[in-house]
C-alpha positions as semicolon CSV with decimal commas, in nm:
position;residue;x (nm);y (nm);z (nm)
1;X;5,769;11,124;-2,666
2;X;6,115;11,302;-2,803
3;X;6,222;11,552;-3,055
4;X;6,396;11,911;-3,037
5;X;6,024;12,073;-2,916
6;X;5,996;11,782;-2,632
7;X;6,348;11,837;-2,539
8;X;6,288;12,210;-2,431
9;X;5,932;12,176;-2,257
10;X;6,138;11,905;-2,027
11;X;6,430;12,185;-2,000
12;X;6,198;12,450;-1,885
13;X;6,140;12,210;-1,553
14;X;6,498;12,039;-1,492
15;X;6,586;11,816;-1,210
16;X;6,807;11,551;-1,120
17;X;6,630;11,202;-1,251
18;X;6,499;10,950;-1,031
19;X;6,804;10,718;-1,124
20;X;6,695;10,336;-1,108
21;X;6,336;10,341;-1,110
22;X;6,234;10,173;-1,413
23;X;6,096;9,817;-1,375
24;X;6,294;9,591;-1,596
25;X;6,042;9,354;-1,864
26;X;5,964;9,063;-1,706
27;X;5,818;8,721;-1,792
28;X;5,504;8,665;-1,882
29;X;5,255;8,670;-1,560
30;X;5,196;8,363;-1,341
31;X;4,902;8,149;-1,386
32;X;4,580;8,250;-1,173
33;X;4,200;8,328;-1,311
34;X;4,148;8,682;-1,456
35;X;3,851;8,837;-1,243
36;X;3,614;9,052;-1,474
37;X;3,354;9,253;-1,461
38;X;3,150;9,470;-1,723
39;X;3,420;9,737;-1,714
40;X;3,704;9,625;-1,517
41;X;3,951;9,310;-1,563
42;X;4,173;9,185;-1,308
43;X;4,481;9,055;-1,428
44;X;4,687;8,729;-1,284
45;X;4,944;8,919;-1,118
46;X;4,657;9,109;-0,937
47;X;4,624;9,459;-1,186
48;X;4,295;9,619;-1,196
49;X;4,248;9,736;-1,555
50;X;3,927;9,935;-1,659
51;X;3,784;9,905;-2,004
52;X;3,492;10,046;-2,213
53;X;3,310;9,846;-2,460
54;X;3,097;10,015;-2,693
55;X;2,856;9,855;-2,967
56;X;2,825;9,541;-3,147
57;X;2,980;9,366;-3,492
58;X;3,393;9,344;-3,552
59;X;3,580;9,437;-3,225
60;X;3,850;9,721;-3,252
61;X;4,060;9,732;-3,001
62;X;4,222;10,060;-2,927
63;X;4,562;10,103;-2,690
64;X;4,620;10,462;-2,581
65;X;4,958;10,703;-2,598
66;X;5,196;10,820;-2,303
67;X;5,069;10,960;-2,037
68;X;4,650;10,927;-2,109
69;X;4,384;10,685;-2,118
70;X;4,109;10,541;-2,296
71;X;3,947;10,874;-2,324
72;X;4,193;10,980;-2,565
73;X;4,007;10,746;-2,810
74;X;3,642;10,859;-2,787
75;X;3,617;11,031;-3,121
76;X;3,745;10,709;-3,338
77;X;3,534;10,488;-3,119
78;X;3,216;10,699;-3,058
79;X;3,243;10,742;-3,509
80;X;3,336;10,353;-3,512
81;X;3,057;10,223;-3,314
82;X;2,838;10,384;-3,494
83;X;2,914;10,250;-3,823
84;X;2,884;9,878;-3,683
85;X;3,165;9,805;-3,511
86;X;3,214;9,683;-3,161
87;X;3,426;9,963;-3,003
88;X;3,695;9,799;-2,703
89;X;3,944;10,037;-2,522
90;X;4,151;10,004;-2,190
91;X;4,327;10,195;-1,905
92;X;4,684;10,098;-1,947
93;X;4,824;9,957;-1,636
94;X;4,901;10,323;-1,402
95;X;4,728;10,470;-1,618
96;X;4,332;10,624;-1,626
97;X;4,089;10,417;-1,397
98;X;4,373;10,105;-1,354
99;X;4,533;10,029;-1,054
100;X;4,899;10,171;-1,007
101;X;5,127;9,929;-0,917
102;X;5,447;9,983;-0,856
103;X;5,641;9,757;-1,062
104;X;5,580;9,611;-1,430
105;X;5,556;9,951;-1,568
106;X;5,731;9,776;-1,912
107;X;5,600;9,674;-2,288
108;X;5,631;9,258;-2,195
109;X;5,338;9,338;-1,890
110;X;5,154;9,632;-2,116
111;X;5,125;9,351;-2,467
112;X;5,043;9,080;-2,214
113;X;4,775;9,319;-2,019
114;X;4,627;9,351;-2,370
115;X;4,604;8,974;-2,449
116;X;4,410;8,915;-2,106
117;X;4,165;9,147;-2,240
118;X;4,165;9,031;-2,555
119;X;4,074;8,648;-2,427
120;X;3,866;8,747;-2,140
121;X;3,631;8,897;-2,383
122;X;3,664;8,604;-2,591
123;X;3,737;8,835;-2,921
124;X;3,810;8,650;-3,247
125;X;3,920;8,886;-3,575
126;X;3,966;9,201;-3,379
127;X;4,144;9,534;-3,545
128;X;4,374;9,620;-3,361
129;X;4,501;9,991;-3,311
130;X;4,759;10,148;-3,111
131;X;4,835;10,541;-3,073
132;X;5,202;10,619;-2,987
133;X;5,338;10,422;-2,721
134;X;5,003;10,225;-2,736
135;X;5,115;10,115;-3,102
136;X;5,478;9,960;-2,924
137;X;5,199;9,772;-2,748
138;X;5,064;9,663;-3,037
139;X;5,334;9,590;-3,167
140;X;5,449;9,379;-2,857
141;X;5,142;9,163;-2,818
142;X;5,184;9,048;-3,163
143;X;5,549;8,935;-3,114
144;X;5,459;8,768;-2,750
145;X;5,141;8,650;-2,820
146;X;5,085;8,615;-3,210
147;X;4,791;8,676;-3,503
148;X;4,561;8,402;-3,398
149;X;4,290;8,627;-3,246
150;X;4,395;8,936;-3,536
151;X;4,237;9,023;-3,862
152;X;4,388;9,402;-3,902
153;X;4,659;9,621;-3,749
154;X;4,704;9,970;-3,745
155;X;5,003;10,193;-3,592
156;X;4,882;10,540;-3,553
157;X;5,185;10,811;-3,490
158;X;5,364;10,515;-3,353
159;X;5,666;10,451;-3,177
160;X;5,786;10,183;-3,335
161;X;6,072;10,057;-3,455
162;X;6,227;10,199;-3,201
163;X;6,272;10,580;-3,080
164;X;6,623;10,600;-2,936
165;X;6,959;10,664;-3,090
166;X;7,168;10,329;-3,143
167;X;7,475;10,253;-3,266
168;X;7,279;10,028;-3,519
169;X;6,958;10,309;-3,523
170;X;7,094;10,621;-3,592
171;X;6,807;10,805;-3,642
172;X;6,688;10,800;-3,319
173;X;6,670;11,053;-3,051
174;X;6,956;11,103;-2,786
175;X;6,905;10,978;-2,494
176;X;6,935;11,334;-2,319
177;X;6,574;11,422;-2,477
178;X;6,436;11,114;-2,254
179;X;6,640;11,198;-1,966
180;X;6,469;11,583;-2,010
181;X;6,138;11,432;-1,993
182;X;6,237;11,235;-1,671
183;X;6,397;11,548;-1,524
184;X;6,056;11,723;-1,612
185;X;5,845;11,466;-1,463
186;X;6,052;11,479;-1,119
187;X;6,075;11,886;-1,120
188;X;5,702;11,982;-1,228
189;X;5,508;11,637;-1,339
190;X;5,192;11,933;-1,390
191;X;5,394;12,175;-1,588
192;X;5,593;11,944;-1,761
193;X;5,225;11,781;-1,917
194;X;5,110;12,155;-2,008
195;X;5,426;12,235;-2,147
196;X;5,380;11,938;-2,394
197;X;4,952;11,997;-2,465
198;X;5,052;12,333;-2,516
199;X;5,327;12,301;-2,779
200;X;5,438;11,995;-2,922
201;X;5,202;11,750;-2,889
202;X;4,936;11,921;-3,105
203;X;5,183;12,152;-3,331
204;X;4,981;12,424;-3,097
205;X;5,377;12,570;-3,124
206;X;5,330;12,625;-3,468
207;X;5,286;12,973;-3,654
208;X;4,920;13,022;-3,696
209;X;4,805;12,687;-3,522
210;X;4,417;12,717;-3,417
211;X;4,543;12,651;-3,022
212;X;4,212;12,442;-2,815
213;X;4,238;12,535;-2,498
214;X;3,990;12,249;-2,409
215;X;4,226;11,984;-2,559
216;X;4,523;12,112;-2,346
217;X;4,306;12,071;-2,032
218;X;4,204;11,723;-2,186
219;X;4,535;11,608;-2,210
220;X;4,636;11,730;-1,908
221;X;4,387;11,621;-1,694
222;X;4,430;11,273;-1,890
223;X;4,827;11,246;-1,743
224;X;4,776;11,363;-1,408
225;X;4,491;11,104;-1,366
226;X;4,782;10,872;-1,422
227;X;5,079;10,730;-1,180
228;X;5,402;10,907;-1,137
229;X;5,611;10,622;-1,095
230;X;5,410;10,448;-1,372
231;X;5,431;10,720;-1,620
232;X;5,816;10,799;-1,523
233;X;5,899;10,405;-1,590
234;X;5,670;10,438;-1,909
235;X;5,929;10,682;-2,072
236;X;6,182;10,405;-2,019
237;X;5,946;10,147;-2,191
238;X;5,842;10,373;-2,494
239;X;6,182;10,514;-2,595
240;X;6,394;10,213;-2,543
241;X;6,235;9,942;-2,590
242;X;6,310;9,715;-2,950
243;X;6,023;9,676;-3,175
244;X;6,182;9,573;-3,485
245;X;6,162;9,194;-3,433
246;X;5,774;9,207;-3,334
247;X;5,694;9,394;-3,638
248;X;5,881;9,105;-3,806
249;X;5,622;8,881;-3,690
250;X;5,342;9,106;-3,847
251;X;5,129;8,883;-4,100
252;X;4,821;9,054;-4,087
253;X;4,700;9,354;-4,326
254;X;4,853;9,682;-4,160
255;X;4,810;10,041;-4,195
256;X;5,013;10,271;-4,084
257;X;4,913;10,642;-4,001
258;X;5,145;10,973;-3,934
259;X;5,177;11,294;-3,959
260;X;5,488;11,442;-4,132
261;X;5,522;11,733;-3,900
262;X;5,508;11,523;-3,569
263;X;5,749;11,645;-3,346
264;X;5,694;11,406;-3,095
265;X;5,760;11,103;-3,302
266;X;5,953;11,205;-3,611
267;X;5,809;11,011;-3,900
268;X;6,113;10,939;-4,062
269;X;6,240;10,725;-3,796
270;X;5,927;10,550;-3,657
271;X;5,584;10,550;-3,950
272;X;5,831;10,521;-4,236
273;X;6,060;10,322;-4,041
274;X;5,824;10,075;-3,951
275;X;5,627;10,066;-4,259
276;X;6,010;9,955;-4,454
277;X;5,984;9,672;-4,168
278;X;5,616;9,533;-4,207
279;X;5,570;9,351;-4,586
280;X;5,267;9,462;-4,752
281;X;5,240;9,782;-4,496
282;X;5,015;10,079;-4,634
283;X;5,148;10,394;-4,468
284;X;4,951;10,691;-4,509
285;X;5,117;11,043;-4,470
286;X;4,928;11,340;-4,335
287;X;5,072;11,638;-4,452
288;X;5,102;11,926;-4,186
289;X;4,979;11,730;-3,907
290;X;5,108;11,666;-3,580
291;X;5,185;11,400;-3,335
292;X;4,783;11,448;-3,208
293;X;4,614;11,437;-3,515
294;X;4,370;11,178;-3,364
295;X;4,202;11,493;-3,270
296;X;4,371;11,766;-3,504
297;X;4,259;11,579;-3,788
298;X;4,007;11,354;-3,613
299;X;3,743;11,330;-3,919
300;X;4,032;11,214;-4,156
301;X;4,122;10,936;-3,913
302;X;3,714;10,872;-3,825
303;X;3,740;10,813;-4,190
304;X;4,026;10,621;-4,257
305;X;4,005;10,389;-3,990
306;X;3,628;10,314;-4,114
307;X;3,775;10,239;-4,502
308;X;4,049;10,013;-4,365
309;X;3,811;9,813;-4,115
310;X;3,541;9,778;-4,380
311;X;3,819;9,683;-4,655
């Protein structure tokens, strides 16, 4: 999350930051059997993720944004499965239905969740799509774990290449906005996630914006269903972490989604960004929409997620 609008929800609930929290990335997960069941995957360092897994043909798989769950995804997959697809979407580790552990709240442990999933349902030319920080996931599985099991990638109002301010990424965001949305999480974790549903997140801020009260409750609900400590390290994870080498490793056909007046994730710096990175990339702009426009503009994604898949 970031940007001028996020900056001033996180103001309106200041505190001092939980200094040192954040779990470092680690390597990738010992060796032990992955327990599943028909909605639930235990991982080898002992994670209990839940999952859905909807229809038959082509698996999609579908990795959600900061600080919700699989939910988040029900219009794409509901349209998806409909039209012949086989529909896969999990609760990010802390997040949803999954366990909360304490530690391995990073991208390494979120890609490498996803791959466990990914061969524990045995899926072979899968589309995979990731929604805000879920598309650094994305982007992080491919550069741990490679294409082999890949036929498609899409980035959705992604974070990639990377959202902070660098020395050699200047058009980043300070790191002040992601040390507001730390303060905001300490102060008022409840208001901070209102704050954001109500205003940025959906352009709801804007002049004249048609404001849904029932997707403000969604994606409230949604984030306080997850961990604190696991959404607090998650800022860490989203904003800093490095995505430009993974989407060096992209060799699959990609399409990139955003809207131009996200204020969350400024396009300039992350969908354009990323689709300079990724050879052969197809970015498409939505003009007017915001950082949410999986639901905002939910038909025009239903519909250009179905194009791409079936292309």
């Amino acid at each position: 999350m970031g940007g001028a609008s996020m900056a001033a929800a996180a103001a309106a609930v200041v505190a001092v930051p939980m200094a040192g929290l954040s779990a470092s990335a680690s390597a990738a997960p010992a060796a032990r059997p992955v327990a599943r069941t028909s909605s639930t995957l235990t991982t080898r360092d002992g994670v209990e993720l839940y999952y859905k897994d909807w229809g038959a043909g082509q698996p999609i798989v579908f990795s959600h944004g900061w600080p919700l769950n699989s939910d988040s995804w029900e219009s794409q997959m509901f349209h998806l499965a409909n039209n012949g697809f086989r529909v896969i979407a999990h609760d990010r580790r802390g997040h949803g239905r999954s366990s909360q552990p304490w530690t391995g709240n990073d991208m390494d442990h979120y890609a490498d969740d996803l791959a466990q999933l990914i061969e524990a349902l045995d899926l072979k030319n899968a589309i995979l799509v990731g929604f805000s920080t879920g598309g650094g996931e994305v982007a992080r599985y491919v550069g741990r774990h490679g294409t082999k099991r890949v036929a498609k990638l899409v980035l959705v109002s992604a974070v990639p290449p990377l959202m902070l301010k660098t020395a050699d990424n200047p058009g980043g965001l300070p790191m002040e906005v992601f040390d507001g949305i730390r303060a905001g999480s300490v102060a008022n974790r409840s208001q901070l996630y209102l704050d954001i549903a109500s205003g940025p997140f959906f352009g709801f801020n804007r002049p004249g914006a048609k404001v849904s009260q029932g997707l403000i409750q969604s994606w409230t609900t949604q984030g306080l269903m997850a961990g604190h400590k696991n959404t607090y390290d998650s800022i860490k994870a989203f904003s800093e972490t490095d995505f430009r080498a993974d989407l060096k490793k992209f060799d699959k056909p990609t399409l990139i989604i955003h809207g131009d007046d996200d204020q969350i994730v400024p396009i300039d710096a992350s969908g354009k960004a990323s689709a300079a990175i990724v050879k052969g990339a197809k970015l498409i702009v939505y003009p007017g929409a915001p950082h949410g426009l999986t639901d905002t503009h939910k038909d025009k994604v239903n519909a250009d997620l179905l194009a791409f898949a079936r292309s």
